[in-house]
């Protein structure tokens, strides 16, 4: 017992339990308020994602909901559970920050840099502004698309042939194509169909073939070959006269057809009142688009060219033989269409029984002309004696939208961004004179329609979100100047994101926009942490020297700003590193889904790097300049207490 008392007497005096809890309470008030509002700002920054509709909304709403619910719980835990856990865990003696070797190295590197920045103010600001201005032409030069193409690890081959093709010829072409496709080493399985499936939602004509191509794992592909190379090789091998090839993927094709009615990437819908005129306009549109860079698989959806068997009774001849129109209709119905004669029951299932002539007796016009009709006065009379039997041209399928007839010119986009390709196509059509007769108009559809919708949503909601973020910052700091100081990190976060997607070769898309939206919240959060510690340094200065221009010099201001920036370097870097450590692994990920995830992550990684650099270097500079201005104008510093 005496030995323990001696050891205790030798130890330096330490804080009491009440003092320890008071320090924890003070520190929690200092940081928790800012972190709480930073979390609210990140939630607010995701509002545009909730406003997305259609395909992009269904894809990104789960991400937005998941992140929002996590952050709501996080905001509550920061102000409730975190201080309690700190009071349980943080006990005993702690080493100061400068005792940590990593922290010492970081401070030795950072302090001379921040001193140089505060010395060369105009140069620092000029470099940042120039870097920001460079991003404007950089972003303008990037292509645009609705969504990054998701690699489904399979291919959908959709050739279209003549609308009057026979069943046997369509079957033969399908078998030939499947055999050619299977000859490519990377192809695992091939499944093709011609015409519609046994469902009312599939309106495919017999002239449209759909072939699903399942590819082998990439480890079994030839060295250096890509999916694009496979499509190019297959397209070259499948050049069949009278067949127009089309290449897409199974899932995205179904989504396009359900959402826009277009089975390719882009479609030009032609509206009018006459099918023949629509067909002529569609051919003109196709001719104008030919040769446009990026356009592939260009073809006109046939609105004419279908074959119809027309049986036109001659009333004079019918009266001569004692027949009427009903006799002809009944004979044609039984012979060609089939007429129900009974039902069959198999368990709980009931099927109707129809009877018609065998195929050999109805597979040619001459056979149909010999179809017998029974006359009461003349006996058996061939159909040709009382009716004209001919083939007539007509629409293979009639499509209508908005109470108007519709045709379409369809094409896919390969080797170029979708937005740039469609813009060039629009310019070509606009320069073509006499393209549209009166009463006819064009509408661009497909992925481009989704691109425009997503862009319009983001354009009107983004300024609203920035205003909400600004007012949230004002409530956090009770100062417009401090709120602006934290919000100014947003455009500088744009610098790194823009450079990252430019050098990675990514087009602007809804996924990239979602990445920038997430980035802005992270950038503001880091800026809030810096402003909190800089304000804390100003409070220490005022406590030590008073709040007046006579007692505070410019050197004092500079040294305390450096102290606020350098001595709390570790929590700021931790805020940045946590974001980076969670995002960087996505760059090296592979597999299904990485095509969409990487465009989201790229602007976040680049933006976090540049925004953190701006926060560590430029934010203290702007903060110092504002405090010098306050001291000059008001004769004192405006201290904004964040500890409440």
Coordinates of C-alpha atoms in Angstrom, one line a residue:
X1 CA 0.0 0.0 0.0
X2 CA 2.8 2.4 0.9
X3 CA 4.5 1.6 -2.5
X4 CA 1.3 2.4 -4.4
X5 CA 1.0 5.7 -2.5
X6 CA 4.6 6.6 -3.5
X7 CA 3.9 5.8 -7.2
X8 CA 0.8 7.9 -7.1
X9 CA 2.6 10.9 -5.5
X10 CA 5.2 10.8 -8.3
X11 CA 2.5 11.0 -11.0
X12 CA 1.6 14.5 -12.3
X13 CA -1.8 15.8 -11.5
X14 CA -4.5 14.7 -14.0
X15 CA -8.0 16.0 -14.7
X16 CA -10.9 15.0 -12.5
X17 CA -13.8 13.0 -13.8
X18 CA -16.1 16.0 -13.9
X19 CA -13.4 18.0 -15.9
X20 CA -13.1 15.1 -18.3
X21 CA -16.8 15.0 -19.0
X22 CA -16.9 18.8 -19.3
X23 CA -14.2 18.6 -22.0
X24 CA -16.0 15.8 -23.9
X25 CA -19.3 17.9 -23.7
X26 CA -17.5 21.0 -25.0
X27 CA -15.8 19.1 -27.8
X28 CA -19.0 17.3 -28.8
X29 CA -20.8 20.6 -29.0
X30 CA -18.0 22.0 -31.1
X31 CA -18.0 19.3 -33.7
X32 CA -21.4 17.6 -33.5
X33 CA -23.4 20.6 -34.7
X34 CA -21.2 20.9 -37.9
X35 CA -21.2 17.2 -38.5
X36 CA -25.0 17.1 -38.1
X37 CA -25.6 19.8 -40.6
X38 CA -23.0 18.3 -42.9
X39 CA -25.0 15.1 -42.8
X40 CA -28.2 17.0 -43.5
X41 CA -26.5 18.7 -46.5
X42 CA -25.4 15.3 -47.9
X43 CA -29.0 14.1 -47.6
X44 CA -30.2 17.3 -49.3
X45 CA -27.7 16.9 -52.1
X46 CA -29.4 13.6 -53.1
X47 CA -32.8 15.2 -53.7
X48 CA -32.2 15.4 -57.5
X49 CA -31.8 11.6 -57.5
X50 CA -35.3 11.2 -56.0
X51 CA -36.7 13.5 -58.7
X52 CA -35.4 11.2 -61.5
X53 CA -38.2 9.3 -63.2
X54 CA -38.4 6.4 -65.7
X55 CA -35.5 4.0 -66.2
X56 CA -33.0 6.2 -64.4
X57 CA -35.3 6.6 -61.4
X58 CA -35.8 2.9 -61.0
X59 CA -32.0 2.4 -61.2
X60 CA -30.9 5.0 -58.8
X61 CA -33.7 5.3 -56.3
X62 CA -32.5 2.3 -54.2
X63 CA -29.1 4.0 -54.0
X64 CA -30.6 7.3 -52.8
X65 CA -33.0 5.7 -50.3
X66 CA -30.2 3.5 -48.8
X67 CA -27.8 6.4 -48.4
X68 CA -30.5 8.7 -47.1
X69 CA -31.7 6.2 -44.4
X70 CA -28.1 5.5 -43.3
X71 CA -27.3 9.2 -43.1
X72 CA -30.5 10.0 -41.1
X73 CA -29.5 7.4 -38.5
X74 CA -25.9 8.7 -38.6
X75 CA -27.0 12.3 -38.0
X76 CA -29.0 11.2 -34.9
X77 CA -26.2 9.0 -33.6
X78 CA -23.7 11.9 -33.9
X79 CA -25.6 14.1 -31.4
X80 CA -26.9 11.3 -29.1
X81 CA -24.8 8.1 -29.0
X82 CA -21.4 9.3 -30.0
X83 CA -20.8 11.6 -27.0
X84 CA -21.9 8.8 -24.7
X85 CA -19.5 6.3 -26.2
X86 CA -16.7 8.8 -26.1
X87 CA -17.3 9.3 -22.4
X88 CA -17.0 5.5 -21.8
X89 CA -14.0 4.8 -24.1
X90 CA -11.8 7.9 -23.9
X91 CA -10.3 7.5 -20.4
X92 CA -6.9 7.7 -19.0
X93 CA -4.0 9.7 -20.4
X94 CA -3.7 10.5 -24.1
X95 CA -0.7 11.4 -26.2
X96 CA -0.9 14.8 -27.9
X97 CA -1.2 15.0 -31.7
X98 CA 2.5 15.9 -32.2
X99 CA 3.5 12.7 -30.4
X100 CA 2.2 10.7 -33.4
X101 CA 5.0 10.2 -35.9
X102 CA 2.6 10.2 -38.9
X103 CA 1.0 13.4 -37.7
X104 CA 4.4 15.0 -37.2
X105 CA 5.4 14.1 -40.8
X106 CA 2.1 15.5 -42.2
X107 CA 2.4 18.7 -40.2
X108 CA 6.1 19.2 -41.3
X109 CA 5.0 18.9 -44.9
X110 CA 1.8 20.9 -44.6
X111 CA 2.9 23.9 -42.5
X112 CA 5.5 25.3 -45.0
X113 CA 3.0 24.8 -47.8
X114 CA 0.2 26.7 -46.1
X115 CA 2.7 29.4 -45.2
X116 CA 3.7 29.7 -48.8
X117 CA 0.0 29.9 -49.9
X118 CA -0.7 32.6 -47.4
X119 CA 2.3 34.5 -48.7
X120 CA 1.6 34.1 -52.4
X121 CA -2.1 34.9 -52.2
X122 CA -2.8 36.2 -55.8
X123 CA -0.8 33.4 -57.3
X124 CA -2.7 30.7 -55.4
X125 CA -6.1 32.2 -56.2
X126 CA -5.1 32.6 -59.9
X127 CA -4.1 29.0 -60.2
X128 CA -7.4 27.8 -58.7
X129 CA -9.5 30.1 -60.9
X130 CA -7.6 29.1 -64.0
X131 CA -8.0 25.4 -63.1
X132 CA -11.7 26.0 -62.6
X133 CA -12.1 27.9 -66.0
X134 CA -10.3 25.1 -67.8
X135 CA -13.0 22.6 -66.7
X136 CA -15.6 24.6 -68.7
X137 CA -14.3 23.7 -72.2
X138 CA -13.2 20.3 -70.8
X139 CA -16.8 19.4 -69.9
X140 CA -18.1 20.9 -73.1
X141 CA -15.8 18.6 -75.1
X142 CA -17.2 15.5 -73.4
X143 CA -19.8 13.4 -75.1
X144 CA -23.2 12.7 -73.6
X145 CA -25.3 9.6 -73.2
X146 CA -28.3 8.6 -71.2
X147 CA -26.7 5.7 -69.2
X148 CA -23.3 4.0 -69.5
X149 CA -23.8 0.8 -71.5
X150 CA -24.2 -2.1 -69.1
X151 CA -22.4 -5.2 -70.3
X152 CA -25.0 -8.0 -70.0
X153 CA -22.4 -10.6 -71.1
X154 CA -24.7 -11.6 -73.9
X155 CA -25.8 -10.2 -77.3
X156 CA -29.2 -9.8 -78.9
X157 CA -29.1 -10.1 -82.7
X158 CA -32.2 -8.5 -84.3
X159 CA -32.1 -8.7 -88.1
X160 CA -35.1 -7.4 -90.1
X161 CA -36.0 -8.7 -93.6
X162 CA -38.7 -8.1 -96.1
X163 CA -42.2 -7.9 -94.7
X164 CA -43.7 -10.4 -97.2
X165 CA -41.2 -13.1 -96.3
X166 CA -42.7 -16.6 -96.0
X167 CA -42.6 -18.8 -92.9
X168 CA -40.3 -21.3 -94.6
X169 CA -37.9 -18.7 -95.8
X170 CA -37.7 -17.0 -92.4
X171 CA -37.0 -20.4 -90.9
X172 CA -34.2 -21.1 -93.4
X173 CA -32.6 -17.7 -92.8
X174 CA -32.8 -18.2 -89.0
X175 CA -31.1 -21.6 -89.2
X176 CA -28.3 -20.3 -91.5
X177 CA -27.7 -17.3 -89.1
X178 CA -27.6 -19.5 -86.0
X179 CA -25.0 -21.8 -87.7
X180 CA -22.8 -18.9 -88.7
X181 CA -23.0 -17.4 -85.2
X182 CA -22.1 -20.6 -83.5
X183 CA -18.9 -20.8 -85.6
X184 CA -17.4 -17.9 -83.6
X185 CA -15.2 -19.4 -80.8
X186 CA -16.4 -17.0 -78.1
X187 CA -20.1 -18.0 -78.6
X188 CA -21.4 -20.5 -76.1
X189 CA -25.1 -20.9 -77.0
X190 CA -27.4 -19.5 -79.6
X191 CA -31.2 -19.3 -79.4
X192 CA -33.2 -17.7 -82.2
X193 CA -36.9 -17.1 -83.0
X194 CA -38.8 -15.6 -85.9
X195 CA -42.1 -13.8 -85.4
X196 CA -44.0 -13.4 -82.2
X197 CA -43.9 -15.5 -79.1
X198 CA -47.1 -17.0 -77.7
X199 CA -48.0 -13.9 -75.7
X200 CA -50.3 -10.9 -76.5
X201 CA -47.5 -8.4 -75.6
X202 CA -45.1 -9.5 -78.4
X203 CA -46.2 -7.9 -81.6
X204 CA -43.1 -8.9 -83.6
X205 CA -43.9 -9.7 -87.3
X206 CA -42.5 -12.9 -89.0
X207 CA -39.9 -10.6 -90.7
X208 CA -38.2 -9.7 -87.4
X209 CA -35.8 -12.3 -86.1
X210 CA -34.5 -12.3 -82.5
X211 CA -31.4 -14.3 -81.6
X212 CA -30.0 -14.4 -78.1
X213 CA -26.2 -15.1 -78.2
X214 CA -24.7 -16.3 -74.9
X215 CA -21.0 -15.7 -74.7
X216 CA -18.4 -17.8 -73.0
X217 CA -16.5 -16.5 -69.9
X218 CA -13.9 -13.9 -70.9
X219 CA -11.1 -16.2 -69.7
X220 CA -11.9 -18.4 -72.7
X221 CA -11.8 -15.7 -75.3
X222 CA -9.1 -15.2 -77.8
X223 CA -6.2 -12.9 -76.7
X224 CA -6.9 -9.2 -77.1
X225 CA -10.5 -9.6 -78.4
X226 CA -13.3 -7.5 -76.9
X227 CA -17.1 -7.7 -77.1
X228 CA -17.1 -5.0 -79.7
X229 CA -14.7 -7.0 -81.8
X230 CA -17.0 -10.0 -81.6
X231 CA -20.0 -8.0 -82.8
X232 CA -17.9 -6.6 -85.7
X233 CA -16.9 -10.1 -86.7
X234 CA -20.4 -11.5 -86.5
X235 CA -21.8 -8.5 -88.4
X236 CA -19.3 -9.1 -91.3
X237 CA -20.1 -12.8 -91.4
X238 CA -23.9 -12.3 -91.4
X239 CA -24.2 -10.0 -94.4
X240 CA -27.2 -11.7 -96.2
X241 CA -29.0 -9.9 -99.1
X242 CA -32.4 -8.5 -98.1
X243 CA -31.5 -8.7 -94.4
X244 CA -30.6 -5.7 -92.3
X245 CA -28.6 -6.5 -89.2
X246 CA -29.2 -5.0 -85.7
X247 CA -27.2 -5.5 -82.6
X248 CA -28.2 -4.8 -79.0
X249 CA -28.5 -6.6 -75.6
X250 CA -31.5 -8.6 -74.3
X251 CA -32.4 -6.6 -71.2
X252 CA -31.8 -3.1 -72.5
X253 CA -33.8 -4.0 -75.7
X254 CA -36.8 -5.0 -73.7
X255 CA -36.5 -1.8 -71.5
X256 CA -36.3 0.4 -74.6
X257 CA -39.3 -1.3 -76.3
X258 CA -41.5 -1.0 -73.1
X259 CA -40.6 2.6 -72.3
X260 CA -40.4 4.2 -75.8
X261 CA -41.7 1.6 -78.3
X262 CA -38.3 1.7 -80.0
X263 CA -36.2 -1.4 -80.2
X264 CA -32.9 0.3 -81.0
X265 CA -30.8 3.0 -79.2
X266 CA -32.5 5.9 -81.1
X267 CA -35.6 6.2 -83.3
X268 CA -37.0 9.0 -85.4
X269 CA -40.7 8.7 -85.3
X270 CA -42.6 10.1 -88.3
X271 CA -46.2 11.1 -87.6
X272 CA -48.8 11.7 -90.3
X273 CA -52.2 10.7 -91.8
X274 CA -51.1 8.6 -94.8
X275 CA -49.0 5.5 -94.7
X276 CA -47.5 6.0 -98.2
X277 CA -46.5 9.6 -97.3
X278 CA -45.0 8.4 -94.0
X279 CA -43.0 5.7 -95.9
X280 CA -41.6 8.4 -98.3
X281 CA -40.7 10.8 -95.5
X282 CA -39.0 7.9 -93.6
X283 CA -36.9 7.1 -96.7
X284 CA -35.9 10.8 -96.9
X285 CA -34.9 10.8 -93.2
X286 CA -32.8 7.7 -93.7
X287 CA -31.1 9.2 -96.8
X288 CA -30.2 12.3 -94.7
X289 CA -28.8 10.3 -91.9
X290 CA -26.6 7.9 -93.9
X291 CA -22.9 8.6 -93.5
X292 CA -23.3 10.2 -90.0
X293 CA -20.5 9.2 -87.7
X294 CA -21.6 6.8 -85.0
X295 CA -24.9 5.7 -86.7
X296 CA -25.1 2.0 -87.4
X297 CA -27.8 -0.6 -88.2
X298 CA -29.8 2.2 -89.9
X299 CA -33.1 1.1 -91.4
X300 CA -36.7 2.2 -91.9
X301 CA -39.4 0.3 -90.1
X302 CA -41.6 -1.0 -92.9
X303 CA -45.0 0.6 -93.1
X304 CA -45.7 -0.7 -96.7
X305 CA -44.8 -3.9 -98.6
X306 CA -47.1 -6.3 -96.8
X307 CA -49.0 -8.8 -99.0
X308 CA -52.7 -9.3 -98.6
X309 CA -54.9 -11.9 -100.3
X310 CA -57.9 -10.0 -101.7
X311 CA -61.0 -11.9 -102.8
X312 CA -63.4 -9.5 -104.5
X313 CA -66.8 -11.0 -105.4
X314 CA -68.4 -10.0 -108.8
X315 CA -72.1 -9.5 -108.0
X316 CA -73.2 -10.0 -111.6
X317 CA -71.6 -13.5 -111.8
X318 CA -72.9 -14.4 -108.4
X319 CA -76.5 -13.6 -109.5
X320 CA -76.0 -15.7 -112.7
X321 CA -75.1 -18.8 -110.6
X322 CA -77.7 -18.1 -108.0
X323 CA -75.2 -17.3 -105.2
X324 CA -74.7 -14.4 -102.8
X325 CA -71.9 -12.8 -100.9
X326 CA -72.6 -14.9 -97.8
X327 CA -71.9 -18.1 -99.8
X328 CA -68.5 -16.8 -100.8
X329 CA -67.6 -15.6 -97.3
X330 CA -68.6 -18.9 -95.8
X331 CA -66.6 -20.9 -98.3
X332 CA -63.5 -18.8 -97.8
X333 CA -63.9 -18.9 -94.0
X334 CA -64.1 -22.7 -93.9
X335 CA -61.4 -23.2 -96.5
X336 CA -58.7 -20.7 -95.4
X337 CA -59.5 -19.3 -92.0
X338 CA -61.0 -22.3 -90.4
X339 CA -64.4 -22.6 -88.8
X340 CA -65.2 -24.1 -85.3
X341 CA -67.1 -27.4 -85.4
X342 CA -66.9 -28.5 -81.8
X343 CA -65.0 -28.6 -78.6
X344 CA -62.8 -31.1 -76.8
X345 CA -62.4 -31.4 -73.0
X346 CA -59.1 -32.6 -71.4
X347 CA -59.5 -32.5 -67.7
X348 CA -60.2 -28.9 -66.7
X349 CA -59.0 -27.6 -70.1
X350 CA -61.4 -27.0 -73.0
X351 CA -60.2 -26.5 -76.6
X352 CA -62.2 -25.5 -79.7
X353 CA -61.9 -27.7 -82.8
X354 CA -61.6 -25.8 -86.1
X355 CA -61.6 -27.3 -89.6
X356 CA -60.0 -25.8 -92.8
X357 CA -58.4 -27.1 -96.0
X358 CA -55.0 -28.8 -95.7
X359 CA -52.0 -26.6 -96.6
X360 CA -51.5 -28.2 -100.0
X361 CA -55.0 -27.0 -101.0
X362 CA -54.5 -23.3 -100.0
X363 CA -50.8 -22.6 -100.6
X364 CA -51.2 -20.8 -104.0
X365 CA -53.6 -18.5 -105.7
X366 CA -54.4 -21.1 -108.4
X367 CA -55.4 -23.6 -105.8
X368 CA -57.6 -21.0 -104.1
X369 CA -59.2 -20.0 -107.4
X370 CA -60.4 -23.6 -107.8
X371 CA -62.1 -23.6 -104.4
X372 CA -65.6 -25.1 -105.1
X373 CA -68.9 -23.3 -104.4
X374 CA -72.2 -25.2 -104.4
X375 CA -74.9 -23.6 -106.6
X376 CA -78.5 -24.8 -106.5
X377 CA -78.9 -24.3 -110.2
X378 CA -75.4 -24.9 -111.7
X379 CA -73.9 -27.4 -109.2
X380 CA -70.2 -27.0 -108.3
X381 CA -68.7 -23.6 -109.3
X382 CA -65.0 -22.6 -108.9
X383 CA -64.3 -19.5 -106.9
X384 CA -62.6 -17.8 -109.8
X385 CA -65.9 -17.8 -111.7
X386 CA -67.6 -15.4 -109.3
X387 CA -64.6 -13.5 -107.6
X388 CA -61.2 -12.0 -108.4
X389 CA -58.4 -13.6 -106.3
X390 CA -55.3 -11.4 -106.3
X391 CA -52.4 -10.4 -104.0
X392 CA -52.4 -6.7 -103.0
X393 CA -49.8 -4.5 -101.3
X394 CA -50.6 -3.0 -97.9
X395 CA -49.0 -2.2 -94.5
X396 CA -47.5 -5.2 -92.8
X397 CA -48.4 -3.6 -89.4
X398 CA -50.2 -0.3 -88.6
X399 CA -48.6 1.6 -85.7
X400 CA -50.3 4.7 -84.2
X401 CA -49.5 7.0 -81.3
X402 CA -51.5 10.0 -80.1
X403 CA -54.3 9.2 -82.6
X404 CA -51.9 9.5 -85.5
X405 CA -50.3 7.0 -87.8
X406 CA -46.6 6.5 -87.1
X407 CA -43.5 5.3 -88.9
X408 CA -40.0 5.1 -87.6
X409 CA -36.4 5.3 -88.8
X410 CA -34.3 3.2 -86.4
X411 CA -30.5 3.1 -85.7
X412 CA -28.0 2.2 -83.0
X413 CA -25.0 4.3 -81.9
X414 CA -21.6 2.7 -81.8
X415 CA -18.1 4.2 -81.6
X416 CA -19.4 7.6 -80.5
X417 CA -21.4 9.3 -77.8
X418 CA -25.2 9.2 -78.2
X419 CA -25.8 12.9 -77.6
X420 CA -23.3 14.1 -80.1
X421 CA -24.5 11.6 -82.7
X422 CA -28.1 12.7 -82.4
X423 CA -27.3 16.4 -82.4
X424 CA -25.4 16.0 -85.7
X425 CA -28.3 14.0 -87.1
X426 CA -30.8 16.7 -86.0
X427 CA -28.7 19.3 -87.8
X428 CA -28.5 17.3 -91.0
X429 CA -32.3 16.8 -91.0
X430 CA -32.9 20.5 -90.2
X431 CA -30.7 21.5 -93.2
X432 CA -32.7 19.2 -95.6
X433 CA -35.3 21.3 -97.4
X434 CA -38.7 19.9 -98.2
X435 CA -38.3 17.0 -95.8
X436 CA -41.8 17.2 -94.2
X437 CA -45.1 17.8 -96.0
X438 CA -47.7 20.0 -94.1
X439 CA -49.3 18.1 -91.2
X440 CA -46.3 15.7 -90.7
X441 CA -43.7 16.0 -88.0
X442 CA -40.7 14.1 -86.5
X443 CA -40.0 13.1 -82.9
X444 CA -36.7 11.8 -81.5
X445 CA -37.2 8.8 -79.2
X446 CA -35.3 5.9 -77.7
X447 CA -32.4 6.5 -75.3
X448 CA -32.2 10.1 -76.5
X449 CA -35.7 10.7 -75.2
X450 CA -34.6 9.5 -71.8
X451 CA -31.4 11.6 -72.0
X452 CA -33.4 14.8 -72.5
X453 CA -35.8 14.0 -69.7
X454 CA -33.0 13.2 -67.2
X455 CA -31.1 16.4 -68.2
X456 CA -34.2 18.6 -67.8
X457 CA -34.9 17.2 -64.4
X458 CA -31.3 17.8 -63.2
X459 CA -31.2 21.3 -64.6
X460 CA -34.1 22.7 -62.7
X461 CA -33.5 20.8 -59.4
X462 CA -29.8 21.4 -59.1
X463 CA -30.1 25.2 -58.3
X464 CA -32.8 24.5 -55.8
X465 CA -30.6 22.0 -54.0
X466 CA -27.6 24.5 -53.9
X467 CA -29.9 27.0 -52.3
X468 CA -31.1 24.5 -49.7
X469 CA -27.4 23.6 -49.0
X470 CA -26.5 27.2 -48.6
X471 CA -29.3 27.9 -46.1
X472 CA -28.4 24.7 -44.2
X473 CA -24.8 26.1 -43.9
X474 CA -26.2 29.4 -42.7
X475 CA -28.2 27.7 -39.9
X476 CA -25.0 25.8 -39.0
X477 CA -22.8 28.9 -38.8
X478 CA -25.3 31.8 -38.4
X479 CA -23.2 33.7 -40.9
X480 CA -23.7 34.2 -44.7
X481 CA -19.9 34.7 -45.0
X482 CA -19.1 31.4 -43.3
X483 CA -21.8 29.6 -45.3
X484 CA -20.4 31.0 -48.6
X485 CA -16.9 29.9 -47.5
X486 CA -18.0 26.3 -47.1
X487 CA -20.2 26.3 -50.3
X488 CA -17.3 27.6 -52.5
X489 CA -15.7 24.2 -52.3
X490 CA -18.4 22.8 -54.6
X491 CA -17.2 24.4 -57.9
X492 CA -13.6 23.4 -57.0
X493 CA -14.7 19.9 -56.4
X494 CA -15.9 20.0 -59.9
X495 CA -12.3 20.4 -61.1
X496 CA -11.1 17.0 -60.1
X497 CA -14.3 15.3 -61.2
X498 CA -14.1 16.8 -64.6
X499 CA -10.5 15.9 -65.1
X500 CA -11.1 12.4 -63.9
X501 CA -13.9 11.6 -66.3
X502 CA -12.1 13.3 -69.1
X503 CA -8.9 11.3 -68.8
X504 CA -10.8 8.1 -68.1
X505 CA -12.7 8.6 -71.4
X506 CA -16.2 8.6 -69.8
X507 CA -19.2 10.4 -71.4
X508 CA -21.5 12.6 -69.4
X509 CA -24.5 10.7 -68.3
X510 CA -27.1 10.4 -65.5
X511 CA -24.7 8.1 -63.7
X512 CA -21.9 10.8 -63.8
X513 CA -24.5 13.4 -62.6
X514 CA -25.3 11.2 -59.6
X515 CA -21.6 10.9 -58.9
X516 CA -21.2 14.7 -58.9
X517 CA -24.3 15.1 -56.7
X518 CA -22.7 12.7 -54.1
X519 CA -19.4 14.6 -54.5
X520 CA -20.9 18.0 -53.6
X521 CA -22.2 16.7 -50.3
X522 CA -18.8 15.2 -49.4
X523 CA -17.0 18.4 -50.4
X524 CA -19.2 20.6 -48.2
X525 CA -18.8 18.2 -45.3
X526 CA -15.0 18.5 -45.4
X527 CA -15.3 22.3 -45.8
X528 CA -17.5 22.5 -42.7
X529 CA -14.9 20.7 -40.6
X530 CA -12.2 23.1 -41.7
X531 CA -14.3 26.2 -41.0
X532 CA -15.2 24.9 -37.5
X533 CA -11.5 24.5 -36.6
X534 CA -10.6 27.9 -38.1
X535 CA -13.3 29.6 -36.0
X536 CA -12.0 27.8 -33.0
X537 CA -8.6 29.2 -33.6
X538 CA -10.1 32.7 -33.9
X539 CA -11.9 32.2 -30.5
X540 CA -8.5 31.2 -28.9
X541 CA -7.0 34.4 -30.4
X542 CA -9.7 36.6 -29.1
X543 CA -9.6 35.0 -25.6
X544 CA -5.8 35.6 -25.5
X545 CA -5.5 39.1 -27.0
X546 CA -8.9 40.6 -27.0
X547 CA -11.1 41.5 -29.9
X548 CA -9.9 44.8 -31.3
X549 CA -7.7 46.1 -34.1
X550 CA -5.3 47.6 -31.6
X551 CA -4.5 44.2 -29.9
X552 CA -4.6 41.9 -32.9
X553 CA -2.1 42.3 -35.7
X554 CA -2.1 40.7 -39.2
X555 CA 0.8 38.4 -38.1
X556 CA -1.4 37.2 -35.2
X557 CA -4.2 36.4 -37.6
X558 CA -1.9 34.5 -39.9
X559 CA -0.3 32.5 -37.2
X560 CA -3.7 31.5 -35.6
X561 CA -5.1 30.6 -39.0
X562 CA -2.1 28.4 -39.6
X563 CA -2.5 26.9 -36.1
X564 CA -6.2 26.1 -36.8
X565 CA -5.3 24.6 -40.2
X566 CA -2.2 22.6 -39.2
X567 CA -2.9 21.5 -35.6
X568 CA -6.2 19.8 -36.6
X569 CA -4.9 18.3 -39.8
X570 CA -5.6 14.7 -38.8
X571 CA -9.4 14.8 -38.5
X572 CA -9.6 16.7 -41.9
X573 CA -7.5 14.1 -43.6
X574 CA -9.5 11.3 -42.0
X575 CA -12.7 12.7 -43.4
X576 CA -11.1 12.7 -46.9
X577 CA -9.4 9.3 -46.6
X578 CA -12.6 7.5 -45.4
X579 CA -14.3 8.6 -48.6
X580 CA -11.4 7.6 -50.8
X581 CA -10.8 4.2 -49.2
X582 CA -14.4 3.3 -49.9
X583 CA -14.4 4.5 -53.5
X584 CA -11.0 3.6 -55.0
X585 CA -11.5 -0.2 -55.0
X586 CA -14.4 0.3 -57.5
X587 CA -11.9 1.4 -60.1
X588 CA -10.3 -2.1 -60.2
X589 CA -13.6 -4.0 -59.8
X590 CA -14.8 -6.1 -62.7
X591 CA -18.0 -8.0 -63.5
X592 CA -21.5 -7.2 -64.2
X593 CA -22.5 -3.7 -63.0
X594 CA -19.0 -2.1 -62.9
X595 CA -19.9 -0.3 -66.2
X596 CA -22.5 1.8 -64.3
X597 CA -20.6 2.1 -61.0
X598 CA -17.4 3.5 -62.4
X599 CA -18.9 6.6 -63.9
X600 CA -20.5 7.3 -60.5
X601 CA -17.3 6.8 -58.6
X602 CA -14.9 8.6 -61.0
X603 CA -16.1 12.2 -60.4
X604 CA -16.3 11.5 -56.6
X605 CA -12.6 10.3 -56.5
X606 CA -11.3 13.2 -58.6
X607 CA -13.5 15.7 -56.8
X608 CA -12.5 14.6 -53.3
X609 CA -8.8 15.0 -54.2
X610 CA -9.2 18.5 -55.6
X611 CA -11.8 19.7 -53.1
X612 CA -9.6 18.5 -50.2
X613 CA -6.6 20.3 -51.7
X614 CA -8.7 23.4 -52.0
X615 CA -10.0 23.1 -48.4
X616 CA -6.5 22.6 -47.0
X617 CA -4.9 25.4 -48.9
X618 CA -7.4 27.9 -50.3
X619 CA -10.1 27.9 -47.6
X620 CA -7.6 29.1 -44.9
X621 CA -6.4 31.8 -47.3
X622 CA -9.9 33.0 -48.0
X623 CA -10.8 32.8 -44.3
X624 CA -7.7 34.9 -43.5
X625 CA -8.6 37.5 -46.1
X626 CA -12.1 37.8 -44.7
X627 CA -10.9 38.2 -41.1
X628 CA -8.4 40.9 -42.2
X629 CA -11.3 42.7 -44.0
X630 CA -13.4 42.5 -40.8
X631 CA -10.5 43.8 -38.7
X632 CA -10.0 46.7 -41.2
X633 CA -13.7 47.6 -41.5
X634 CA -15.2 46.9 -38.1
X635 CA -12.1 47.1 -35.9
X636 CA -12.8 43.7 -34.5
X637 CA -13.4 40.1 -35.6
X638 CA -16.8 38.7 -36.0
X639 CA -16.7 35.4 -34.1
X640 CA -19.3 32.8 -35.0
X641 CA -19.7 30.4 -32.1
X642 CA -20.3 26.8 -33.4
X643 CA -20.3 25.4 -29.9
X644 CA -24.0 25.4 -29.2

